[in-house]
């Protein structure tokens, strides 16, 4: 399963394949998302939380792929 996940993540990290997948699944094959409109974003983010019980701690999150934001 990990090997399949690696291959899928490598594939959909390419804008052409990500756009094709989204257009096929979400938009019924209509070319709404264009690869040239996509941007690569960091795959990790973090936030520091101040908690009265546990003190300060950092939560770090990782994502496979991040969908674009359109204005």
PDB file of N, CA, C and O in Angstrom:
ATOM      1  N   UNK A   1       0.819  -1.198   0.000  1.00  0.00           N
ATOM      2  CA  UNK A   1       0.000   0.000   0.000  1.00  0.00           C
ATOM      3  C   UNK A   1       0.860   1.257   0.000  1.00  0.00           C
ATOM      4  O   UNK A   1       0.542   2.214  -0.689  1.00  0.00           O
ATOM      5  N   UNK A   2       1.949   1.278   0.760  1.00  0.00           N
ATOM      6  CA  UNK A   2       2.823   2.450   0.809  1.00  0.00           C
ATOM      7  C   UNK A   2       3.425   2.727  -0.567  1.00  0.00           C
ATOM      8  O   UNK A   2       3.579   3.880  -0.963  1.00  0.00           O
ATOM      9  N   UNK A   3       3.762   1.655  -1.285  1.00  0.00           N
ATOM     10  CA  UNK A   3       4.348   1.825  -2.616  1.00  0.00           C
ATOM     11  C   UNK A   3       3.334   2.458  -3.569  1.00  0.00           C
ATOM     12  O   UNK A   3       3.669   3.371  -4.325  1.00  0.00           O
ATOM     13  N   UNK A   4       2.088   2.009  -3.512  1.00  0.00           N
ATOM     14  CA  UNK A   4       1.041   2.586  -4.360  1.00  0.00           C
ATOM     15  C   UNK A   4       0.814   4.053  -4.009  1.00  0.00           C
ATOM     16  O   UNK A   4       0.647   4.893  -4.894  1.00  0.00           O
ATOM     17  N   UNK A   5       0.815   4.375  -2.718  1.00  0.00           N
ATOM     18  CA  UNK A   5       0.634   5.745  -2.270  1.00  0.00           C
ATOM     19  C   UNK A   5       1.751   6.638  -2.809  1.00  0.00           C
ATOM     20  O   UNK A   5       1.506   7.754  -3.254  1.00  0.00           O
ATOM     21  N   UNK A   6       2.973   6.133  -2.780  1.00  0.00           N
ATOM     22  CA  UNK A   6       4.112   6.880  -3.298  1.00  0.00           C
ATOM     23  C   UNK A   6       3.932   7.176  -4.781  1.00  0.00           C
ATOM     24  O   UNK A   6       4.127   8.310  -5.228  1.00  0.00           O
ATOM     25  N   UNK A   7       3.546   6.168  -5.552  1.00  0.00           N
ATOM     26  CA  UNK A   7       3.356   6.360  -6.992  1.00  0.00           C
ATOM     27  C   UNK A   7       2.236   7.353  -7.286  1.00  0.00           C
ATOM     28  O   UNK A   7       2.376   8.220  -8.152  1.00  0.00           O
ATOM     29  N   UNK A   8       1.131   7.245  -6.579  1.00  0.00           N
ATOM     30  CA  UNK A   8       0.005   8.156  -6.804  1.00  0.00           C
ATOM     31  C   UNK A   8       0.405   9.581  -6.443  1.00  0.00           C
ATOM     32  O   UNK A   8       0.124  10.528  -7.189  1.00  0.00           O
ATOM     33  N   UNK A   9       1.086   9.770  -5.311  1.00  0.00           N
ATOM     34  CA  UNK A   9       1.513  11.114  -4.913  1.00  0.00           C
ATOM     35  C   UNK A   9       2.487  11.720  -5.911  1.00  0.00           C
ATOM     36  O   UNK A   9       2.410  12.911  -6.210  1.00  0.00           O
ATOM     37  N   UNK A  10       3.403  10.913  -6.426  1.00  0.00           N
ATOM     38  CA  UNK A  10       4.338  11.403  -7.449  1.00  0.00           C
ATOM     39  C   UNK A  10       3.588  11.809  -8.711  1.00  0.00           C
ATOM     40  O   UNK A  10       3.886  12.841  -9.316  1.00  0.00           O
ATOM     41  N   UNK A  11       2.617  11.026  -9.087  1.00  0.00           N
ATOM     42  CA  UNK A  11       1.856  11.301 -10.300  1.00  0.00           C
ATOM     43  C   UNK A  11       1.025  12.573 -10.169  1.00  0.00           C
ATOM     44  O   UNK A  11       1.097  13.465 -11.019  1.00  0.00           O
ATOM     45  N   UNK A  12       0.241  12.681  -9.108  1.00  0.00           N
ATOM     46  CA  UNK A  12      -0.646  13.848  -8.999  1.00  0.00           C
ATOM     47  C   UNK A  12       0.064  15.102  -8.508  1.00  0.00           C
ATOM     48  O   UNK A  12      -0.533  16.163  -8.453  1.00  0.00           O
ATOM     49  N   UNK A  13       1.353  15.006  -8.184  1.00  0.00           N
ATOM     50  CA  UNK A  13       2.096  16.220  -7.855  1.00  0.00           C
ATOM     51  C   UNK A  13       2.467  16.979  -9.130  1.00  0.00           C
ATOM     52  O   UNK A  13       2.871  18.129  -9.073  1.00  0.00           O
ATOM     53  N   UNK A  14       2.301  16.356 -10.284  1.00  0.00           N
ATOM     54  CA  UNK A  14       2.540  17.019 -11.566  1.00  0.00           C
ATOM     55  C   UNK A  14       1.241  17.731 -11.977  1.00  0.00           C
ATOM     56  O   UNK A  14       0.168  17.126 -12.034  1.00  0.00           O
ATOM     57  N   UNK A  15       1.323  19.038 -12.248  1.00  0.00           N
ATOM     58  CA  UNK A  15       0.116  19.829 -12.541  1.00  0.00           C
ATOM     59  C   UNK A  15      -0.758  19.260 -13.659  1.00  0.00           C
ATOM     60  O   UNK A  15      -1.980  19.311 -13.565  1.00  0.00           O
ATOM     61  N   UNK A  16      -0.162  18.697 -14.684  1.00  0.00           N
ATOM     62  CA  UNK A  16      -0.955  18.160 -15.807  1.00  0.00           C
ATOM     63  C   UNK A  16      -1.864  17.029 -15.334  1.00  0.00           C
ATOM     64  O   UNK A  16      -3.056  16.995 -15.655  1.00  0.00           O
ATOM     65  N   UNK A  17      -1.318  16.109 -14.556  1.00  0.00           N
ATOM     66  CA  UNK A  17      -2.104  14.965 -14.093  1.00  0.00           C
ATOM     67  C   UNK A  17      -3.105  15.369 -13.009  1.00  0.00           C
ATOM     68  O   UNK A  17      -4.219  14.861 -12.967  1.00  0.00           O
ATOM     69  N   UNK A  18      -2.707  16.292 -12.136  1.00  0.00           N
ATOM     70  CA  UNK A  18      -3.625  16.767 -11.097  1.00  0.00           C
ATOM     71  C   UNK A  18      -4.830  17.453 -11.734  1.00  0.00           C
ATOM     72  O   UNK A  18      -5.976  17.200 -11.362  1.00  0.00           O
ATOM     73  N   UNK A  19      -4.576  18.309 -12.717  1.00  0.00           N
ATOM     74  CA  UNK A  19      -5.668  19.004 -13.414  1.00  0.00           C
ATOM     75  C   UNK A  19      -6.581  18.008 -14.122  1.00  0.00           C
ATOM     76  O   UNK A  19      -7.808  18.119 -14.047  1.00  0.00           O
ATOM     77  N   UNK A  20      -5.980  17.030 -14.805  1.00  0.00           N
ATOM     78  CA  UNK A  20      -6.788  16.009 -15.499  1.00  0.00           C
ATOM     79  C   UNK A  20      -7.665  15.233 -14.524  1.00  0.00           C
ATOM     80  O   UNK A  20      -8.845  14.991 -14.793  1.00  0.00           O
ATOM     81  N   UNK A  21      -7.098  14.827 -13.400  1.00  0.00           N
ATOM     82  CA  UNK A  21      -7.858  14.073 -12.413  1.00  0.00           C
ATOM     83  C   UNK A  21      -9.025  14.898 -11.864  1.00  0.00           C
ATOM     84  O   UNK A  21     -10.161  14.432 -11.813  1.00  0.00           O
ATOM     85  N   UNK A  22      -8.744  16.131 -11.463  1.00  0.00           N
ATOM     86  CA  UNK A  22      -9.809  16.988 -10.922  1.00  0.00           C
ATOM     87  C   UNK A  22     -10.886  17.266 -11.958  1.00  0.00           C
ATOM     88  O   UNK A  22     -12.082  17.215 -11.654  1.00  0.00           O
ATOM     89  N   UNK A  23     -10.476  17.573 -13.171  1.00  0.00           N
ATOM     90  CA  UNK A  23     -11.462  17.849 -14.227  1.00  0.00           C
ATOM     91  C   UNK A  23     -12.323  16.626 -14.520  1.00  0.00           C
ATOM     92  O   UNK A  23     -13.531  16.756 -14.723  1.00  0.00           O
ATOM     93  N   UNK A  24     -11.728  15.455 -14.518  1.00  0.00           N
ATOM     94  CA  UNK A  24     -12.493  14.240 -14.802  1.00  0.00           C
ATOM     95  C   UNK A  24     -13.463  13.909 -13.678  1.00  0.00           C
ATOM     96  O   UNK A  24     -14.632  13.624 -13.918  1.00  0.00           O
ATOM     97  N   UNK A  25     -12.989  13.972 -12.444  1.00  0.00           N
ATOM     98  CA  UNK A  25     -13.800  13.535 -11.305  1.00  0.00           C
ATOM     99  C   UNK A  25     -14.806  14.594 -10.864  1.00  0.00           C
ATOM    100  O   UNK A  25     -15.971  14.301 -10.630  1.00  0.00           O
ATOM    101  N   UNK A  26     -14.356  15.822 -10.761  1.00  0.00           N
ATOM    102  CA  UNK A  26     -15.205  16.883 -10.203  1.00  0.00           C
ATOM    103  C   UNK A  26     -16.059  17.559 -11.265  1.00  0.00           C
ATOM    104  O   UNK A  26     -17.235  17.859 -11.036  1.00  0.00           O
ATOM    105  N   UNK A  27     -15.472  17.814 -12.438  1.00  0.00           N
ATOM    106  CA  UNK A  27     -16.153  18.627 -13.448  1.00  0.00           C
ATOM    107  C   UNK A  27     -16.625  17.817 -14.654  1.00  0.00           C
ATOM    108  O   UNK A  27     -16.855  18.368 -15.725  1.00  0.00           O
ATOM    109  N   UNK A  28     -16.765  16.509 -14.480  1.00  0.00           N
ATOM    110  CA  UNK A  28     -17.331  15.649 -15.533  1.00  0.00           C
ATOM    111  C   UNK A  28     -16.578  15.749 -16.859  1.00  0.00           C
ATOM    112  O   UNK A  28     -17.188  15.688 -17.927  1.00  0.00           O
ATOM    113  N   UNK A  29     -15.271  15.941 -16.801  1.00  0.00           N
ATOM    114  CA  UNK A  29     -14.460  15.976 -18.006  1.00  0.00           C
ATOM    115  C   UNK A  29     -14.293  17.345 -18.637  1.00  0.00           C
ATOM    116  O   UNK A  29     -13.522  17.508 -19.567  1.00  0.00           O
ATOM    117  N   UNK A  30     -15.017  18.357 -18.133  1.00  0.00           N
ATOM    118  CA  UNK A  30     -14.859  19.713 -18.677  1.00  0.00           C
ATOM    119  C   UNK A  30     -13.510  20.266 -18.205  1.00  0.00           C
ATOM    120  O   UNK A  30     -13.107  20.066 -17.073  1.00  0.00           O
ATOM    121  N   UNK A  31     -12.822  20.969 -19.090  1.00  0.00           N
ATOM    122  CA  UNK A  31     -11.496  21.499 -18.777  1.00  0.00           C
ATOM    123  C   UNK A  31     -11.621  22.822 -18.009  1.00  0.00           C
ATOM    124  O   UNK A  31     -11.467  23.898 -18.564  1.00  0.00           O
ATOM    125  N   UNK A  32     -11.881  22.721 -16.720  1.00  0.00           N
ATOM    126  CA  UNK A  32     -12.038  23.897 -15.862  1.00  0.00           C
ATOM    127  C   UNK A  32     -10.692  24.294 -15.246  1.00  0.00           C
ATOM    128  O   UNK A  32     -10.311  25.457 -15.262  1.00  0.00           O
ATOM    129  N   UNK A  33      -9.992  23.322 -14.707  1.00  0.00           N
ATOM    130  CA  UNK A  33      -8.687  23.576 -14.089  1.00  0.00           C
ATOM    131  C   UNK A  33      -7.608  23.373 -15.141  1.00  0.00           C
ATOM    132  O   UNK A  33      -7.541  22.328 -15.780  1.00  0.00           O
ATOM    133  N   UNK A  34      -6.781  24.395 -15.324  1.00  0.00           N
ATOM    134  CA  UNK A  34      -5.688  24.310 -16.283  1.00  0.00           C
ATOM    135  C   UNK A  34      -4.366  24.135 -15.543  1.00  0.00           C
ATOM    136  O   UNK A  34      -4.133  24.793 -14.533  1.00  0.00           O
ATOM    137  N   UNK A  35      -3.500  23.273 -16.034  1.00  0.00           N
ATOM    138  CA  UNK A  35      -2.220  23.022 -15.363  1.00  0.00           C
ATOM    139  C   UNK A  35      -1.399  24.286 -15.143  1.00  0.00           C
ATOM    140  O   UNK A  35      -0.752  24.445 -14.116  1.00  0.00           O
ATOM    141  N   UNK A  36      -1.445  25.208 -16.080  1.00  0.00           N
ATOM    142  CA  UNK A  36      -0.653  26.443 -15.948  1.00  0.00           C
ATOM    143  C   UNK A  36      -1.170  27.372 -14.856  1.00  0.00           C
ATOM    144  O   UNK A  36      -0.476  28.296 -14.431  1.00  0.00           O
ATOM    145  N   UNK A  37      -2.382  27.139 -14.368  1.00  0.00           N
ATOM    146  CA  UNK A  37      -2.934  27.939 -13.275  1.00  0.00           C
ATOM    147  C   UNK A  37      -2.572  27.383 -11.901  1.00  0.00           C
ATOM    148  O   UNK A  37      -2.852  28.010 -10.885  1.00  0.00           O
ATOM    149  N   UNK A  38      -1.985  26.198 -11.856  1.00  0.00           N
ATOM    150  CA  UNK A  38      -1.665  25.551 -10.585  1.00  0.00           C
ATOM    151  C   UNK A  38      -0.301  25.995 -10.078  1.00  0.00           C
ATOM    152  O   UNK A  38       0.595  26.316 -10.857  1.00  0.00           O
ATOM    153  N   UNK A  39      -0.159  25.988  -8.795  1.00  0.00           N
ATOM    154  CA  UNK A  39       1.083  26.389  -8.137  1.00  0.00           C
ATOM    155  C   UNK A  39       1.478  25.364  -7.098  1.00  0.00           C
ATOM    156  O   UNK A  39       0.597  24.767  -6.480  1.00  0.00           O
ATOM    157  N   UNK A  40       2.745  25.162  -6.910  1.00  0.00           N
ATOM    158  CA  UNK A  40       3.222  24.226  -5.902  1.00  0.00           C
ATOM    159  C   UNK A  40       3.283  24.935  -4.549  1.00  0.00           C
ATOM    160  O   UNK A  40       3.778  26.053  -4.453  1.00  0.00           O
ATOM    161  N   UNK A  41       2.756  24.277  -3.539  1.00  0.00           N
ATOM    162  CA  UNK A  41       2.767  24.818  -2.178  1.00  0.00           C
ATOM    163  C   UNK A  41       3.554  23.879  -1.276  1.00  0.00           C
ATOM    164  O   UNK A  41       3.718  22.702  -1.594  1.00  0.00           O
ATOM    165  N   UNK A  42       4.022  24.386  -0.135  1.00  0.00           N
ATOM    166  CA  UNK A  42       4.732  23.501   0.800  1.00  0.00           C
ATOM    167  C   UNK A  42       3.833  22.358   1.254  1.00  0.00           C
ATOM    168  O   UNK A  42       2.620  22.527   1.390  1.00  0.00           O
ATOM    169  N   UNK A  43       4.434  21.210   1.493  1.00  0.00           N
ATOM    170  CA  UNK A  43       3.657  20.042   1.915  1.00  0.00           C
ATOM    171  C   UNK A  43       3.523  19.943   3.424  1.00  0.00           C
ATOM    172  O   UNK A  43       2.928  19.014   3.931  1.00  0.00           O
ATOM    173  N   UNK A  44       4.093  20.880   4.142  1.00  0.00           N
ATOM    174  CA  UNK A  44       3.987  20.817   5.601  1.00  0.00           C
ATOM    175  C   UNK A  44       3.626  22.204   6.142  1.00  0.00           C
ATOM    176  O   UNK A  44       3.858  23.217   5.495  1.00  0.00           O
ATOM    177  N   UNK A  45       3.018  22.222   7.288  1.00  0.00           N
ATOM    178  CA  UNK A  45       2.698  23.460   7.982  1.00  0.00           C
ATOM    179  C   UNK A  45       2.733  23.180   9.475  1.00  0.00           C
ATOM    180  O   UNK A  45       2.634  22.036   9.916  1.00  0.00           O
ATOM    181  N   UNK A  46       2.897  24.223  10.249  1.00  0.00           N
ATOM    182  CA  UNK A  46       2.950  24.044  11.692  1.00  0.00           C
ATOM    183  C   UNK A  46       2.299  25.210  12.402  1.00  0.00           C
ATOM    184  O   UNK A  46       2.171  26.304  11.858  1.00  0.00           O
ATOM    185  N   UNK A  47       1.896  24.957  13.622  1.00  0.00           N
ATOM    186  CA  UNK A  47       1.302  25.998  14.454  1.00  0.00           C
ATOM    187  C   UNK A  47       1.701  25.736  15.903  1.00  0.00           C
ATOM    188  O   UNK A  47       1.795  24.587  16.335  1.00  0.00           O
ATOM    189  N   UNK A  48       1.965  26.812  16.637  1.00  0.00           N
ATOM    190  CA  UNK A  48       2.298  26.667  18.045  1.00  0.00           C
ATOM    191  C   UNK A  48       1.040  26.942  18.866  1.00  0.00           C
ATOM    192  O   UNK A  48       0.346  27.931  18.637  1.00  0.00           O
ATOM    193  N   UNK A  49       0.757  26.061  19.808  1.00  0.00           N
ATOM    194  CA  UNK A  49      -0.439  26.171  20.635  1.00  0.00           C
ATOM    195  C   UNK A  49      -0.016  26.382  22.084  1.00  0.00           C
ATOM    196  O   UNK A  49       0.840  25.653  22.595  1.00  0.00           O
ATOM    197  N   UNK A  50      -0.616  27.385  22.718  1.00  0.00           N
ATOM    198  CA  UNK A  50      -0.380  27.612  24.144  1.00  0.00           C
ATOM    199  C   UNK A  50      -1.537  26.983  24.910  1.00  0.00           C
ATOM    200  O   UNK A  50      -2.672  27.405  24.803  1.00  0.00           O
ATOM    201  N   UNK A  51      -1.246  25.930  25.648  1.00  0.00           N
ATOM    202  CA  UNK A  51      -2.250  25.162  26.374  1.00  0.00           C
ATOM    203  C   UNK A  51      -1.947  25.273  27.869  1.00  0.00           C
ATOM    204  O   UNK A  51      -0.814  25.078  28.289  1.00  0.00           O
ATOM    205  N   UNK A  52      -2.951  25.600  28.690  1.00  0.00           N
ATOM    206  CA  UNK A  52      -2.727  25.758  30.126  1.00  0.00           C
ATOM    207  C   UNK A  52      -2.284  24.458  30.783  1.00  0.00           C
ATOM    208  O   UNK A  52      -1.474  24.458  31.704  1.00  0.00           O
ATOM    209  N   UNK A  53      -2.794  23.326  30.321  1.00  0.00           N
ATOM    210  CA  UNK A  53      -2.440  22.036  30.915  1.00  0.00           C
ATOM    211  C   UNK A  53      -1.075  21.527  30.451  1.00  0.00           C
ATOM    212  O   UNK A  53      -0.276  21.065  31.246  1.00  0.00           O
ATOM    213  N   UNK A  54      -0.830  21.596  29.169  1.00  0.00           N
ATOM    214  CA  UNK A  54       0.380  20.993  28.609  1.00  0.00           C
ATOM    215  C   UNK A  54       1.467  22.006  28.264  1.00  0.00           C
ATOM    216  O   UNK A  54       2.531  21.619  27.803  1.00  0.00           O
ATOM    217  N   UNK A  55       1.209  23.280  28.445  1.00  0.00           N
ATOM    218  CA  UNK A  55       2.186  24.295  28.069  1.00  0.00           C
ATOM    219  C   UNK A  55       2.174  24.536  26.575  1.00  0.00           C
ATOM    220  O   UNK A  55       1.216  24.236  25.885  1.00  0.00           O
ATOM    221  N   UNK A  56       3.277  25.061  26.081  1.00  0.00           N
ATOM    222  CA  UNK A  56       3.374  25.313  24.641  1.00  0.00           C
ATOM    223  C   UNK A  56       3.763  24.042  23.911  1.00  0.00           C
ATOM    224  O   UNK A  56       4.592  23.275  24.387  1.00  0.00           O
ATOM    225  N   UNK A  57       3.149  23.852  22.755  1.00  0.00           N
ATOM    226  CA  UNK A  57       3.508  22.716  21.917  1.00  0.00           C
ATOM    227  C   UNK A  57       3.303  23.088  20.458  1.00  0.00           C
ATOM    228  O   UNK A  57       2.552  23.997  20.140  1.00  0.00           O
ATOM    229  N   UNK A  58       4.004  22.394  19.613  1.00  0.00           N
ATOM    230  CA  UNK A  58       3.924  22.647  18.177  1.00  0.00           C
ATOM    231  C   UNK A  58       3.232  21.470  17.508  1.00  0.00           C
ATOM    232  O   UNK A  58       3.585  20.316  17.748  1.00  0.00           O
ATOM    233  N   UNK A  59       2.239  21.780  16.711  1.00  0.00           N
ATOM    234  CA  UNK A  59       1.580  20.770  15.893  1.00  0.00           C
ATOM    235  C   UNK A  59       2.075  20.936  14.465  1.00  0.00           C
ATOM    236  O   UNK A  59       2.062  22.038  13.930  1.00  0.00           O
ATOM    237  N   UNK A  60       2.522  19.866  13.884  1.00  0.00           N
ATOM    238  CA  UNK A  60       2.984  19.903  12.515  1.00  0.00           C
ATOM    239  C   UNK A  60       2.132  18.955  11.683  1.00  0.00           C
ATOM    240  O   UNK A  60       1.846  17.836  12.106  1.00  0.00           O
ATOM    241  N   UNK A  61       1.710  19.431  10.518  1.00  0.00           N
ATOM    242  CA  UNK A  61       0.852  18.644   9.646  1.00  0.00           C
ATOM    243  C   UNK A  61       1.506  18.514   8.276  1.00  0.00           C
ATOM    244  O   UNK A  61       2.152  19.426   7.791  1.00  0.00           O
ATOM    245  N   UNK A  62       1.308  17.365   7.650  1.00  0.00           N
ATOM    246  CA  UNK A  62       1.824  17.097   6.319  1.00  0.00           C
ATOM    247  C   UNK A  62       0.669  16.747   5.413  1.00  0.00           C
ATOM    248  O   UNK A  62      -0.254  16.056   5.815  1.00  0.00           O
ATOM    249  N   UNK A  63       0.726  17.205   4.184  1.00  0.00           N
ATOM    250  CA  UNK A  63      -0.323  16.887   3.217  1.00  0.00           C
ATOM    251  C   UNK A  63       0.295  16.275   1.983  1.00  0.00           C
ATOM    252  O   UNK A  63       1.462  16.516   1.661  1.00  0.00           O
ATOM    253  N   UNK A  64      -0.490  15.469   1.289  1.00  0.00           N
ATOM    254  CA  UNK A  64      -0.019  14.857   0.043  1.00  0.00           C
ATOM    255  C   UNK A  64      -0.012  15.889  -1.078  1.00  0.00           C
ATOM    256  O   UNK A  64       0.981  16.153  -1.703  1.00  0.00           O
ATOM    257  N   UNK A  65      -1.184  16.472  -1.301  1.00  0.00           N
ATOM    258  CA  UNK A  65      -1.353  17.427  -2.381  1.00  0.00           C
ATOM    259  C   UNK A  65      -2.303  18.503  -1.897  1.00  0.00           C
ATOM    260  O   UNK A  65      -3.216  18.240  -1.147  1.00  0.00           O
ATOM    261  N   UNK A  66      -2.064  19.724  -2.318  1.00  0.00           N
ATOM    262  CA  UNK A  66      -2.909  20.829  -1.910  1.00  0.00           C
ATOM    263  C   UNK A  66      -3.613  21.378  -3.148  1.00  0.00           C
ATOM    264  O   UNK A  66      -2.963  21.656  -4.165  1.00  0.00           O
ATOM    265  N   UNK A  67      -4.908  21.531  -3.088  1.00  0.00           N
ATOM    266  CA  UNK A  67      -5.674  22.052  -4.226  1.00  0.00           C
ATOM    267  C   UNK A  67      -5.436  23.548  -4.353  1.00  0.00           C
ATOM    268  O   UNK A  67      -5.187  24.234  -3.370  1.00  0.00           O
ATOM    269  N   UNK A  68      -5.512  24.064  -5.569  1.00  0.00           N
ATOM    270  CA  UNK A  68      -5.268  25.491  -5.787  1.00  0.00           C
ATOM    271  C   UNK A  68      -6.424  26.334  -5.255  1.00  0.00           C
ATOM    272  O   UNK A  68      -7.541  25.859  -5.106  1.00  0.00           O
ATOM    273  N   UNK A  69      -6.130  27.592  -4.994  1.00  0.00           N
ATOM    274  CA  UNK A  69      -7.143  28.551  -4.562  1.00  0.00           C
ATOM    275  C   UNK A  69      -7.309  29.558  -5.691  1.00  0.00           C
ATOM    276  O   UNK A  69      -6.345  30.158  -6.135  1.00  0.00           O
ATOM    277  N   UNK A  70      -8.529  29.721  -6.151  1.00  0.00           N
ATOM    278  CA  UNK A  70      -8.811  30.672  -7.230  1.00  0.00           C
ATOM    279  C   UNK A  70      -9.408  31.920  -6.643  1.00  0.00           C
ATOM    280  O   UNK A  70     -10.229  31.881  -5.749  1.00  0.00           O
ATOM    281  N   UNK A  71      -8.993  33.070  -7.152  1.00  0.00           N
ATOM    282  CA  UNK A  71      -9.565  34.362  -6.713  1.00  0.00           C
ATOM    283  C   UNK A  71     -10.706  34.748  -7.606  1.00  0.00           C
ATOM    284  O   UNK A  71     -10.800  34.469  -8.718  1.00  0.00           O
TER     285      UNK A  71
END
